[in-house]
Tab-separated table of C-alpha atoms in Angstrom:
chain	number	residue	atom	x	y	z
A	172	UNK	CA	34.378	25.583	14.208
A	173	UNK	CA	32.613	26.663	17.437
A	174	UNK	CA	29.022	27.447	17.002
A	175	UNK	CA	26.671	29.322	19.069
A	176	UNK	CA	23.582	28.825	19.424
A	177	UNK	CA	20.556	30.034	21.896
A	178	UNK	CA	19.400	27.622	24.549
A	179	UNK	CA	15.961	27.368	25.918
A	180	UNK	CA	16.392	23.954	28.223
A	181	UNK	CA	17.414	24.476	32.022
A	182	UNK	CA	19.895	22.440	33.352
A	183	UNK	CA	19.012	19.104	35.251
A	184	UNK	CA	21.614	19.351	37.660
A	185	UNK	CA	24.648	21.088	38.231
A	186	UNK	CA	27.398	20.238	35.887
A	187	UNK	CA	31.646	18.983	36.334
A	188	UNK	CA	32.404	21.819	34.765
A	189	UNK	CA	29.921	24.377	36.993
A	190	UNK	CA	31.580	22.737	40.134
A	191	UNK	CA	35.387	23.720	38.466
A	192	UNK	CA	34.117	27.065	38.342
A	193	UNK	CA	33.059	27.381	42.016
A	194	UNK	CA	36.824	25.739	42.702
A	195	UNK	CA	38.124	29.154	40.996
A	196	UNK	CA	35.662	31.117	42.559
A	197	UNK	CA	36.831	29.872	45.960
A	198	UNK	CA	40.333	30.404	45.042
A	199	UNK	CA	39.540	34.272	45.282
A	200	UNK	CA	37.848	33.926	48.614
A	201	UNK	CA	41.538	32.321	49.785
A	202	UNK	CA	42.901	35.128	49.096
A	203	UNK	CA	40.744	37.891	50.444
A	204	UNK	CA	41.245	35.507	53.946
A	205	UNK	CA	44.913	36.276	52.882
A	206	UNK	CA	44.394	39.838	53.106
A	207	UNK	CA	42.770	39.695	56.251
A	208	UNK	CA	45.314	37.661	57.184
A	209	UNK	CA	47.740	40.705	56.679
A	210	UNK	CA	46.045	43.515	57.929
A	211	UNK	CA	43.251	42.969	60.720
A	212	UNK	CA	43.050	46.718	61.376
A	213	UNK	CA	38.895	48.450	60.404
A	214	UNK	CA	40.179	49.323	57.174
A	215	UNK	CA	41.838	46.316	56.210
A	216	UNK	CA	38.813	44.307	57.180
A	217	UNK	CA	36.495	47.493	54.902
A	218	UNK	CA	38.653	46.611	51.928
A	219	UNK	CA	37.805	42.748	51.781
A	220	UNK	CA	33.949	43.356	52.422
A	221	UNK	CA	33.877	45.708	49.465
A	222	UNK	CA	35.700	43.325	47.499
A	223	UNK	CA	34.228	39.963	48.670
A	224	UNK	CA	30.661	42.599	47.674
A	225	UNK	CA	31.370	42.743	44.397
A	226	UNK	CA	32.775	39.583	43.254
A	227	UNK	CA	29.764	37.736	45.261
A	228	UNK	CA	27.446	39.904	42.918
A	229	UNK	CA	29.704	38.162	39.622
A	230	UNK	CA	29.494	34.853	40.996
A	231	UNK	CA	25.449	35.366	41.865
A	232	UNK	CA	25.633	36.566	38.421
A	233	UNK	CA	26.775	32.923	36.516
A	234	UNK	CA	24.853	30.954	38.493
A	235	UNK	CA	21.834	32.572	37.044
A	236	UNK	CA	23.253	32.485	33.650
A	237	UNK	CA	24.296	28.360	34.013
A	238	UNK	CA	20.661	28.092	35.744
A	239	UNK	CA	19.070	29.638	32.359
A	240	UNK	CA	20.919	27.040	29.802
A	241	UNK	CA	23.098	24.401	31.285
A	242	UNK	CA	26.803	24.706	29.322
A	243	UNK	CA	26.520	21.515	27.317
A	244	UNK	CA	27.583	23.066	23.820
A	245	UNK	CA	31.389	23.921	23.215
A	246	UNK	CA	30.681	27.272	22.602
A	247	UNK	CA	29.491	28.165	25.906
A	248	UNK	CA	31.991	26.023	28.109
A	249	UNK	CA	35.133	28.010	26.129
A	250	UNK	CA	32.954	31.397	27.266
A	251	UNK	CA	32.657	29.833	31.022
A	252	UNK	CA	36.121	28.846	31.092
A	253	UNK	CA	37.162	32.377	29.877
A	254	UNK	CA	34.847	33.852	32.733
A	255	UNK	CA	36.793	31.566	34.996
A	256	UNK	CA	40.164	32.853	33.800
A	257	UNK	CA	38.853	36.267	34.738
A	258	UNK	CA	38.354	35.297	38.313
A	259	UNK	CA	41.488	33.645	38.153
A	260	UNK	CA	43.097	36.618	36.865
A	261	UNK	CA	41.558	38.538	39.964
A	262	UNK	CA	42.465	36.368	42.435
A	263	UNK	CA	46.096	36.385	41.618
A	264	UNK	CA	45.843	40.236	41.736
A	265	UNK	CA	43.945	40.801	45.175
A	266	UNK	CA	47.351	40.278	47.288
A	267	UNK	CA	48.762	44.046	45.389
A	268	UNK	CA	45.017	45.425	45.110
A	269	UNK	CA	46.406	48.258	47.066
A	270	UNK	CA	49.236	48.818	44.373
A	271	UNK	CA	49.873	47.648	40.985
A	272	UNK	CA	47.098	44.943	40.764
A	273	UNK	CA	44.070	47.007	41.131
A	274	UNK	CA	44.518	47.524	37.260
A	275	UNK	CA	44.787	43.565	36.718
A	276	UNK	CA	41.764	42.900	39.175
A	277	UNK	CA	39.276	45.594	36.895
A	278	UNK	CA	40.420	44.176	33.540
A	279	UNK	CA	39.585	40.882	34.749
A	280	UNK	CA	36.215	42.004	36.509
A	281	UNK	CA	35.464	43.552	32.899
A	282	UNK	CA	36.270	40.486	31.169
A	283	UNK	CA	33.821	38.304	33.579
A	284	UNK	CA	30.768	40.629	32.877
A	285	UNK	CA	31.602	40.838	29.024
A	286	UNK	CA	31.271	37.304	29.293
A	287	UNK	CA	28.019	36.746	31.545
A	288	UNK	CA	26.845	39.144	29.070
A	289	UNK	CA	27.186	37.374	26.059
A	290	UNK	CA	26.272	34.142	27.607
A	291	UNK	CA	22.991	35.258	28.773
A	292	UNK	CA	22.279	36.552	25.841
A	293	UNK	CA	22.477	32.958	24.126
A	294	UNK	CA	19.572	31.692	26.479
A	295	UNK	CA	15.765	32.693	26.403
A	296	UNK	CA	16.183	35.252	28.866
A	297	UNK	CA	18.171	37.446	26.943
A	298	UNK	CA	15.427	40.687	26.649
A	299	UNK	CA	15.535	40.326	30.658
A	300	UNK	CA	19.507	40.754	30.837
A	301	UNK	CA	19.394	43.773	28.440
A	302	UNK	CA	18.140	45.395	31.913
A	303	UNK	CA	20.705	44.137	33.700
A	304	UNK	CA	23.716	45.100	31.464
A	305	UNK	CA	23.532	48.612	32.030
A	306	UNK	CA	24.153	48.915	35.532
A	307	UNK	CA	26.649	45.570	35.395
A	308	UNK	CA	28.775	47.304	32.717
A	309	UNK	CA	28.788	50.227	35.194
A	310	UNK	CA	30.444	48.663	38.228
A	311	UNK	CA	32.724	47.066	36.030
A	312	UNK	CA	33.956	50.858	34.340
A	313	UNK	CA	34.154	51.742	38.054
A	314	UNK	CA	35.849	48.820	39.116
A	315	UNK	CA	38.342	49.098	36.631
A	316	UNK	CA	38.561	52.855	37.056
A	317	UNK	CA	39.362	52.389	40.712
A	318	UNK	CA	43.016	50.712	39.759
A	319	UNK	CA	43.916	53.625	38.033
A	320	UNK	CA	43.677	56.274	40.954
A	321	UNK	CA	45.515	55.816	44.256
A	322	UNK	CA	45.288	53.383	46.594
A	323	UNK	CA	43.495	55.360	49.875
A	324	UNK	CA	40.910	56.188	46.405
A	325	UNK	CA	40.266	52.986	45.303
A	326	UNK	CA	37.780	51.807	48.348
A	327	UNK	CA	35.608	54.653	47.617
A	328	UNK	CA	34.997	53.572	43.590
A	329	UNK	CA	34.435	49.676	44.979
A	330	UNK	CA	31.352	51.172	46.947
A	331	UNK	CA	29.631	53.374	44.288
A	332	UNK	CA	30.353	50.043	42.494
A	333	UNK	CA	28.759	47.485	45.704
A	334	UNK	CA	25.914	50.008	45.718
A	335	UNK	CA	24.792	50.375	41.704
A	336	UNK	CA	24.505	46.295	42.644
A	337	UNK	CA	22.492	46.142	45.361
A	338	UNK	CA	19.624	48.086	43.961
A	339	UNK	CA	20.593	46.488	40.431
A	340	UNK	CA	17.662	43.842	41.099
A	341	UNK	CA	15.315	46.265	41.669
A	342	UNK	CA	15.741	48.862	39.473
A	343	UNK	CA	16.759	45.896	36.344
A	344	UNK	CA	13.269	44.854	36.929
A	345	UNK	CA	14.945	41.432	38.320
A	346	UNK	CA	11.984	40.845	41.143
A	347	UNK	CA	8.707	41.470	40.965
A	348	UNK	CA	5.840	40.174	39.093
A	349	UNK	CA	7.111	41.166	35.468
A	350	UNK	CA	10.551	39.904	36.146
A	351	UNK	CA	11.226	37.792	32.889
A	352	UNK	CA	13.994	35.922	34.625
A	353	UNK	CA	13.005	31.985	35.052
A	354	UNK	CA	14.705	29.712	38.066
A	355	UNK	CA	14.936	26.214	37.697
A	356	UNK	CA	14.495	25.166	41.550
A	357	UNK	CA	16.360	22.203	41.949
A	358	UNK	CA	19.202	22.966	40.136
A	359	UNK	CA	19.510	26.542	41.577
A	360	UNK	CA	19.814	25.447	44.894
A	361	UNK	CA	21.808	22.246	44.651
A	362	UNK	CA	24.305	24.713	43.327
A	363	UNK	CA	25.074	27.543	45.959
A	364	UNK	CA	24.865	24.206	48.568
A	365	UNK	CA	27.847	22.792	46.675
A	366	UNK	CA	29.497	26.523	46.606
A	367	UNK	CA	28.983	26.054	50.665
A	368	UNK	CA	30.598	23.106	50.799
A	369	UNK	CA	33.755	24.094	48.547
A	370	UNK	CA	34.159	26.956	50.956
A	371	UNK	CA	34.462	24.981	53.770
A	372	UNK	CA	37.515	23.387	52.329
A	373	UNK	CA	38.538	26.843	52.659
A	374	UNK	CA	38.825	26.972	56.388
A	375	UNK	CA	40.929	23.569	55.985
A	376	UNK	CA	43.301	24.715	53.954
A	377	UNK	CA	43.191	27.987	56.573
A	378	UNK	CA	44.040	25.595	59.091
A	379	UNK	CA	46.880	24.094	57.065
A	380	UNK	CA	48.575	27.351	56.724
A	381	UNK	CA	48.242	28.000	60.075
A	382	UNK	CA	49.779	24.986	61.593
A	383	UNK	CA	52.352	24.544	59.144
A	384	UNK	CA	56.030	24.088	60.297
A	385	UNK	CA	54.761	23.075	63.599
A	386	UNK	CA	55.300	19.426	65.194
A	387	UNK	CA	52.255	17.069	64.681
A	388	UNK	CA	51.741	16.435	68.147
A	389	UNK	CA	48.626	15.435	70.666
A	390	UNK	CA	48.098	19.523	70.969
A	391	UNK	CA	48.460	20.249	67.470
A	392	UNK	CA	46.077	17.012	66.539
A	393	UNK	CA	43.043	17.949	68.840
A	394	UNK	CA	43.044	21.227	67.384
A	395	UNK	CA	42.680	20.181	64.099
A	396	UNK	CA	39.861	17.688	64.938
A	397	UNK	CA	38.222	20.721	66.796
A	398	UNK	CA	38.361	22.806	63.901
A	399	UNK	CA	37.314	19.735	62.065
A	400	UNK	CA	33.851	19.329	64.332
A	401	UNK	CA	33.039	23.147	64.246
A	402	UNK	CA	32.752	22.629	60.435
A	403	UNK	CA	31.051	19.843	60.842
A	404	UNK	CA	28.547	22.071	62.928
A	405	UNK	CA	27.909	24.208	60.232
A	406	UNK	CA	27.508	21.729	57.676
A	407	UNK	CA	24.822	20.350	59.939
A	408	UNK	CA	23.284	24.212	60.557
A	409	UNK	CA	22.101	24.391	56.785
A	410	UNK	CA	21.893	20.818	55.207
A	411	UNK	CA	21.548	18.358	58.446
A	412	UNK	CA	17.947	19.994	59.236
A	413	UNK	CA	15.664	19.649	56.054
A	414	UNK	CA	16.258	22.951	54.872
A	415	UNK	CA	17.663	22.425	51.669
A	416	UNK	CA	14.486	20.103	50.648
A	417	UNK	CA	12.265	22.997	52.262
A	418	UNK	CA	13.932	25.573	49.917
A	419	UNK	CA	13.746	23.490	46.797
A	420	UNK	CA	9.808	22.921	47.377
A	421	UNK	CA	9.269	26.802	48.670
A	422	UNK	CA	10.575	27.286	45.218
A	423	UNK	CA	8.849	24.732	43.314
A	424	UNK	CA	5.427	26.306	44.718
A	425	UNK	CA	6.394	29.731	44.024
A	426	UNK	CA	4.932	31.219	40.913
A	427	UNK	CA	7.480	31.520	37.895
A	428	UNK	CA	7.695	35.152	37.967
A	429	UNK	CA	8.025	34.925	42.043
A	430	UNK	CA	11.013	32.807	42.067
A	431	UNK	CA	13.773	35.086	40.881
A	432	UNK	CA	12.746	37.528	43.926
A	433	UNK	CA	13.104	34.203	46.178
A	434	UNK	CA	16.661	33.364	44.891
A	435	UNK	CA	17.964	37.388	45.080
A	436	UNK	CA	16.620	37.440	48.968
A	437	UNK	CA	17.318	33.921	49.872
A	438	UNK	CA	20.539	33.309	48.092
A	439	UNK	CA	22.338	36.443	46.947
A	440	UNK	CA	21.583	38.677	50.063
A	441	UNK	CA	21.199	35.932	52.885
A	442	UNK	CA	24.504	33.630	51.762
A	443	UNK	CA	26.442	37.242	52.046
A	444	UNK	CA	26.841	36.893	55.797
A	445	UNK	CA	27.557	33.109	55.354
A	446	UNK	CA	29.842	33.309	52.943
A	447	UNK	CA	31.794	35.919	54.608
A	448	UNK	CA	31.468	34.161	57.574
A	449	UNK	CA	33.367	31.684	56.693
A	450	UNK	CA	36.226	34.279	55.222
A	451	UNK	CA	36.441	35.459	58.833
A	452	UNK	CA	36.463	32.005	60.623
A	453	UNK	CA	39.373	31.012	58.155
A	454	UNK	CA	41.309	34.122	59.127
A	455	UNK	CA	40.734	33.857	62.837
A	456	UNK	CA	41.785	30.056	62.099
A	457	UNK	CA	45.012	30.827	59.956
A	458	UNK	CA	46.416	33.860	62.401
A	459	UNK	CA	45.290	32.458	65.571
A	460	UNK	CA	46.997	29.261	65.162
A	461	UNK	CA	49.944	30.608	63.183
A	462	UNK	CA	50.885	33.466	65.549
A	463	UNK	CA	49.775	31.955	68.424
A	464	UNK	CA	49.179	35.253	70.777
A	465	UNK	CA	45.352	35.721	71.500
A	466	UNK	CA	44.012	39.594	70.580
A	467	UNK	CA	40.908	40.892	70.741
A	468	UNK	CA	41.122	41.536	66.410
A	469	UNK	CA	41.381	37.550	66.137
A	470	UNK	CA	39.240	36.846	68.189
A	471	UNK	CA	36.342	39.458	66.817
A	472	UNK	CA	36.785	38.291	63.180
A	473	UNK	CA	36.219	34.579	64.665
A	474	UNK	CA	33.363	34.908	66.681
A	475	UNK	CA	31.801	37.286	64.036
A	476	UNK	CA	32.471	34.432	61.283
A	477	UNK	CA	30.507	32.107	62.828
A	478	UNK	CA	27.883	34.706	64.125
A	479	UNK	CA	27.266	35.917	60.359
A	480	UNK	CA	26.703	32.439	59.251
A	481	UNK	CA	24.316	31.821	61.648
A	482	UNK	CA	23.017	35.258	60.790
A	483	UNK	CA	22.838	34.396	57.073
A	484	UNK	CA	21.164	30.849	57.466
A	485	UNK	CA	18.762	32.552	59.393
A	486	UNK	CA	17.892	35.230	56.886
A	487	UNK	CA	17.825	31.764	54.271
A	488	UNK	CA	15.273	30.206	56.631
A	489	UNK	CA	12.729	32.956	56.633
A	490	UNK	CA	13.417	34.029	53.135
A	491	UNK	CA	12.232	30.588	51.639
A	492	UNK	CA	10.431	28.967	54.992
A	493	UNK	CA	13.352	26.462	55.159
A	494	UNK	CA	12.852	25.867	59.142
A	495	UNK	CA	12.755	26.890	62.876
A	496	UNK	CA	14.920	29.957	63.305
A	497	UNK	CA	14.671	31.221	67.022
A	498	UNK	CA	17.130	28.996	68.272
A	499	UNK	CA	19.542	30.142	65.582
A	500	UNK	CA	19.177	33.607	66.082
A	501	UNK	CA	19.735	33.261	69.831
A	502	UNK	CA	23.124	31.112	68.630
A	503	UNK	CA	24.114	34.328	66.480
A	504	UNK	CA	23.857	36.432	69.341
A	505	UNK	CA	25.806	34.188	71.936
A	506	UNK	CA	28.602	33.412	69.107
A	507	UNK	CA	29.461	37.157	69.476
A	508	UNK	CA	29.771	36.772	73.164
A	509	UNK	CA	32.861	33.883	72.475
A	510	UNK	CA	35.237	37.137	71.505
A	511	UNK	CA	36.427	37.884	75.350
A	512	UNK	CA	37.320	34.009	75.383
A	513	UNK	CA	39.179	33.975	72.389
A	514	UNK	CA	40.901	36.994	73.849
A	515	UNK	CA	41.963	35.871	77.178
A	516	UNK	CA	42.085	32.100	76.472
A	517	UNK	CA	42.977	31.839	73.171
A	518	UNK	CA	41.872	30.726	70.031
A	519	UNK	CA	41.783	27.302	70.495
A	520	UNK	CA	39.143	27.819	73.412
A	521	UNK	CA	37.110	30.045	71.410
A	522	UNK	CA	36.629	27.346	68.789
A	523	UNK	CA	35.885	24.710	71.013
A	524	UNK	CA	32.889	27.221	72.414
A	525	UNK	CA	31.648	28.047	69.521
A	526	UNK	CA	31.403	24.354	68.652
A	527	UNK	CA	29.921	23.477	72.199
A	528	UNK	CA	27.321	26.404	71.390
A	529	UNK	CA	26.337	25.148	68.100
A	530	UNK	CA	25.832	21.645	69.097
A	531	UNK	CA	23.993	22.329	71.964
A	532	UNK	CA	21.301	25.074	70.211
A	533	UNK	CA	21.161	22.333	67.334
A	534	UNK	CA	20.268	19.566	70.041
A	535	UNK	CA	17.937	22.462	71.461
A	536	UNK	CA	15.966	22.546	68.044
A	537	UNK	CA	16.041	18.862	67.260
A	538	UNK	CA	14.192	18.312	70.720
A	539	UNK	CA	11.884	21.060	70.275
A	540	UNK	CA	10.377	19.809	67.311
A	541	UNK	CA	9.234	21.541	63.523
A	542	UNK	CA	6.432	22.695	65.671
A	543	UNK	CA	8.072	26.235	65.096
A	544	UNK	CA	5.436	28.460	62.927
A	545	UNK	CA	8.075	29.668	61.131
A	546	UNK	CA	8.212	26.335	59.553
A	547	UNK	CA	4.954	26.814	57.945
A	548	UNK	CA	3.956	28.435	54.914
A	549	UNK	CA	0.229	29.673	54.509
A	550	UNK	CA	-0.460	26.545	56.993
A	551	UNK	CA	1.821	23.825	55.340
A	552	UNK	CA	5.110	22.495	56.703
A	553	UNK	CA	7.608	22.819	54.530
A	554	UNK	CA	8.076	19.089	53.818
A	555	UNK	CA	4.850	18.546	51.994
A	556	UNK	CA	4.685	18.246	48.519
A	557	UNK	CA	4.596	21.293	46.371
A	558	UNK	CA	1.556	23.397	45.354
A	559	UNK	CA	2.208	24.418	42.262
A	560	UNK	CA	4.518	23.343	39.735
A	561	UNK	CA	4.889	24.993	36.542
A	562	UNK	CA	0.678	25.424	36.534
A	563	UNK	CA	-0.398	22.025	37.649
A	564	UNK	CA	-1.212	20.440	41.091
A	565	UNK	CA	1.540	17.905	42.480
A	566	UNK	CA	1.569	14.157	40.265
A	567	UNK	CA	-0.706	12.431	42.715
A	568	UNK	CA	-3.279	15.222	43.292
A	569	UNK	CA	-4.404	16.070	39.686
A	570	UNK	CA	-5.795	19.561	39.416
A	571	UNK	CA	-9.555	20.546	39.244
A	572	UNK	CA	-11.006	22.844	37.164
A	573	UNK	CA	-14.291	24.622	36.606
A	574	UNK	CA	-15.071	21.305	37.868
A	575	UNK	CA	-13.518	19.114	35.645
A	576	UNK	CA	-10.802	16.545	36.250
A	577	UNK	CA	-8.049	16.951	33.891
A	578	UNK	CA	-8.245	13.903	31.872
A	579	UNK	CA	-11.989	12.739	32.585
A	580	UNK	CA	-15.601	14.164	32.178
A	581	UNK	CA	-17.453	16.893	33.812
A	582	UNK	CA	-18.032	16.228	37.676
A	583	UNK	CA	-21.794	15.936	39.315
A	584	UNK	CA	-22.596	18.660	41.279
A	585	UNK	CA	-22.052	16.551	44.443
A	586	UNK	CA	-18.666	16.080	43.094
A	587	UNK	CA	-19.053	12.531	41.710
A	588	UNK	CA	-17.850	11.147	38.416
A	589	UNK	CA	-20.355	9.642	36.361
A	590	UNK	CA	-19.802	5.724	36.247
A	591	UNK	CA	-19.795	5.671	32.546
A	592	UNK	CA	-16.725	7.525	32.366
């Protein structure tokens, strides 16, 4: 018999099982590419950002909820898997949103908040999601509503629904200074940096659906290499610069009650761009190379995918003072300006810009230095060890009060210990 039972230990590090939920996750971020894939035209590209919006908020949602109490007991890995069947279930139905699956898609969007619901509420934060649950249950009615009425309809439900979860941290009392929501740094950010990486295999499978059938030849081999090394770029963008590290101690110094507004603003809304960046870079990837004849809609969803990653990491950067950022948001700008290539030239070129661009602003920073000052937080860099953890001073810089060391006797007034102690 399966017993539940409420958790108050955070997780260590993410889990095996954790990581095979991201792999589902990702599964419905395939196929919203897939609909892009299929209709390029404003409101085909509307559609999958109100989607990809509210499923990002579900995801955001279980990380949280694994980041409270790690899924070590049986009775909350059957409850994640069942989550993960609900994705599952909505992935499958996003290719006939438009038609008959817009009914499968809310039953399975119910399903995963049911579930994030009850699963929170075996941790120690479960007063804190009781403020939550309100407006979560909400989207979800409208959500599910929205595959009942027609399909030009639908669009307009999935937006009341985005919008009830954008303000949902503010008006669920998730930030501020009587949030009751705790974040376990380490965990919490080794976590959306593995989601990151998942994705990428994304845009490789894009590129294996868009070269497929075709002759493996010296043409078709350099592309894939190319596509390859701008990846490789954008791994090196967020975890080849010390930014992860930076995030984890920003974090770690934060106070308790300051940490859940750092992960809303420096994971949910900043890895929004990113992660839909690298929707649109697997759809400019997949048609370009499939269908072969440049356009100015394959081109814009390219240049704009790598544009709103850089965007995003930038956003990340100032959020939790992860780095330098004034190269990156010059390399955001310029990525737009790789559109009219893609256009005339083709998407090949374009890629092999926007990888030349990349490389070069990252050589740019690297010789520049972390002199940047917005590497620095209250006049530390954002390698140094953290201020405060969980009330005390860092391990090997013991904390002084009321002039006392922590372990030994009061201090002299000219800050000497007595030699007696």
């Amino acid at each position: 018999m399966v017993r539940l039972r409420r958790a108050g230990t955070q997780p260590a590090g993410v889990s095996t099982l954790e990581l095979f939920f991201d792999l589902v996750f990702v599964f419905t971020l395939m196929q919203l590419t897939g609909l892009l894939e299929h209709d390029l035209s404003p409101v085909g590209v509307l559609r999958v950002l109100l989607l990809f919006g509210v499923l990002w908020w579900m995801y955001g949602a279980f990380a949280w909820v694994t980041n409270a109490a790690a899924p070590t007991d049986p009775g909350r890995r059957v409850l994640l898997v069942v989550a993960m069947a609900g994705f599952l279930v909505m992935a499958l139905a996003l290719p006939q949103i438009t038609g008959p699956g817009g009914i499968a898609f809310g039953l399975g969007y119910l399903v995963v908040v049911l579930v994030h619901l009850a699963l929170f509420g075996l941790t120690e934060a479960w007063r804190a999601i009781l403020r939550v649950a309100p407006f979560n249950l909400l989207a979800a009615v409208l959500v599910l509503a929205a595959g009942f009425l027609p399909g030009s309809v639908r669009p307009w439900l999935w937006a009341v629904a985005l919008a009830v979860q954008i303000v949902t941290p503010h008006l669920g009392r998730v930030v501020g200074g009587d949030s009751q929501f705790r974040i376990a740094p380490d965990h919490f950010v080794e976590r959306h940096g593995l989601l990151l990486i998942v994705a990428f295999g994304e845009s490789v499978v894009s590129l294996g659906k868009g070269v497929a059938g075709h002759p493996v030849d010296l043409r078709l081999t350099a592309t894939a290499v190319l596509v390859l090394a701008l990846l490789a770029m954008l791994w090196w963008v967020y975890f080849g610069a010390g930014a992860v590290d930076a995030a984890v101690a920003r974090m770690r110094r934060a106070e308790p009650a300051q940490r859940p507004r750092l992960a809303v603003y420096g994971f949910f809304y900043s890895y929004t761009p990113m992660m839909l960046g690298i929707v649109l870079l697997s759809a400019g990837v997949a048609i370009g190379l499939g269908h072969g004849r440049p356009s100015w809609p394959v081109a814009a969803v390219t240049a704009l995918g790598i544009a709103g990653y850089l965007a995003g990491d930038v956003c990340f950067r100032r959020v939790l003072s992860a780095g330098p950022v004034a190269v990156r948001t010059c390399l955001a700008v310029l990525a737009l300006g790789t559109a009219p290539v893609g256009r005339y030239a083709g998407v090949v070129a374009q890629l092999a810009a926007l990888a030349l661009l990349v490389a070069a602003g990252l050589a740019v920073e690297a010789a520049r230095g972390p002199a940047d000052p917005s590497a620095a937080v209250d006049g530390r860099g954002p390698a140094d060890p953290p201020l405060v953890v969980d009330g005390r001073g860092p391990v090997d810089q013991p904390l002084v009060v009321d002039g006392r060391g922590p372990e030994g006797p009061p201090a002299a007034p000219d800050g000497t210990v007595p030699t007696g102690a």
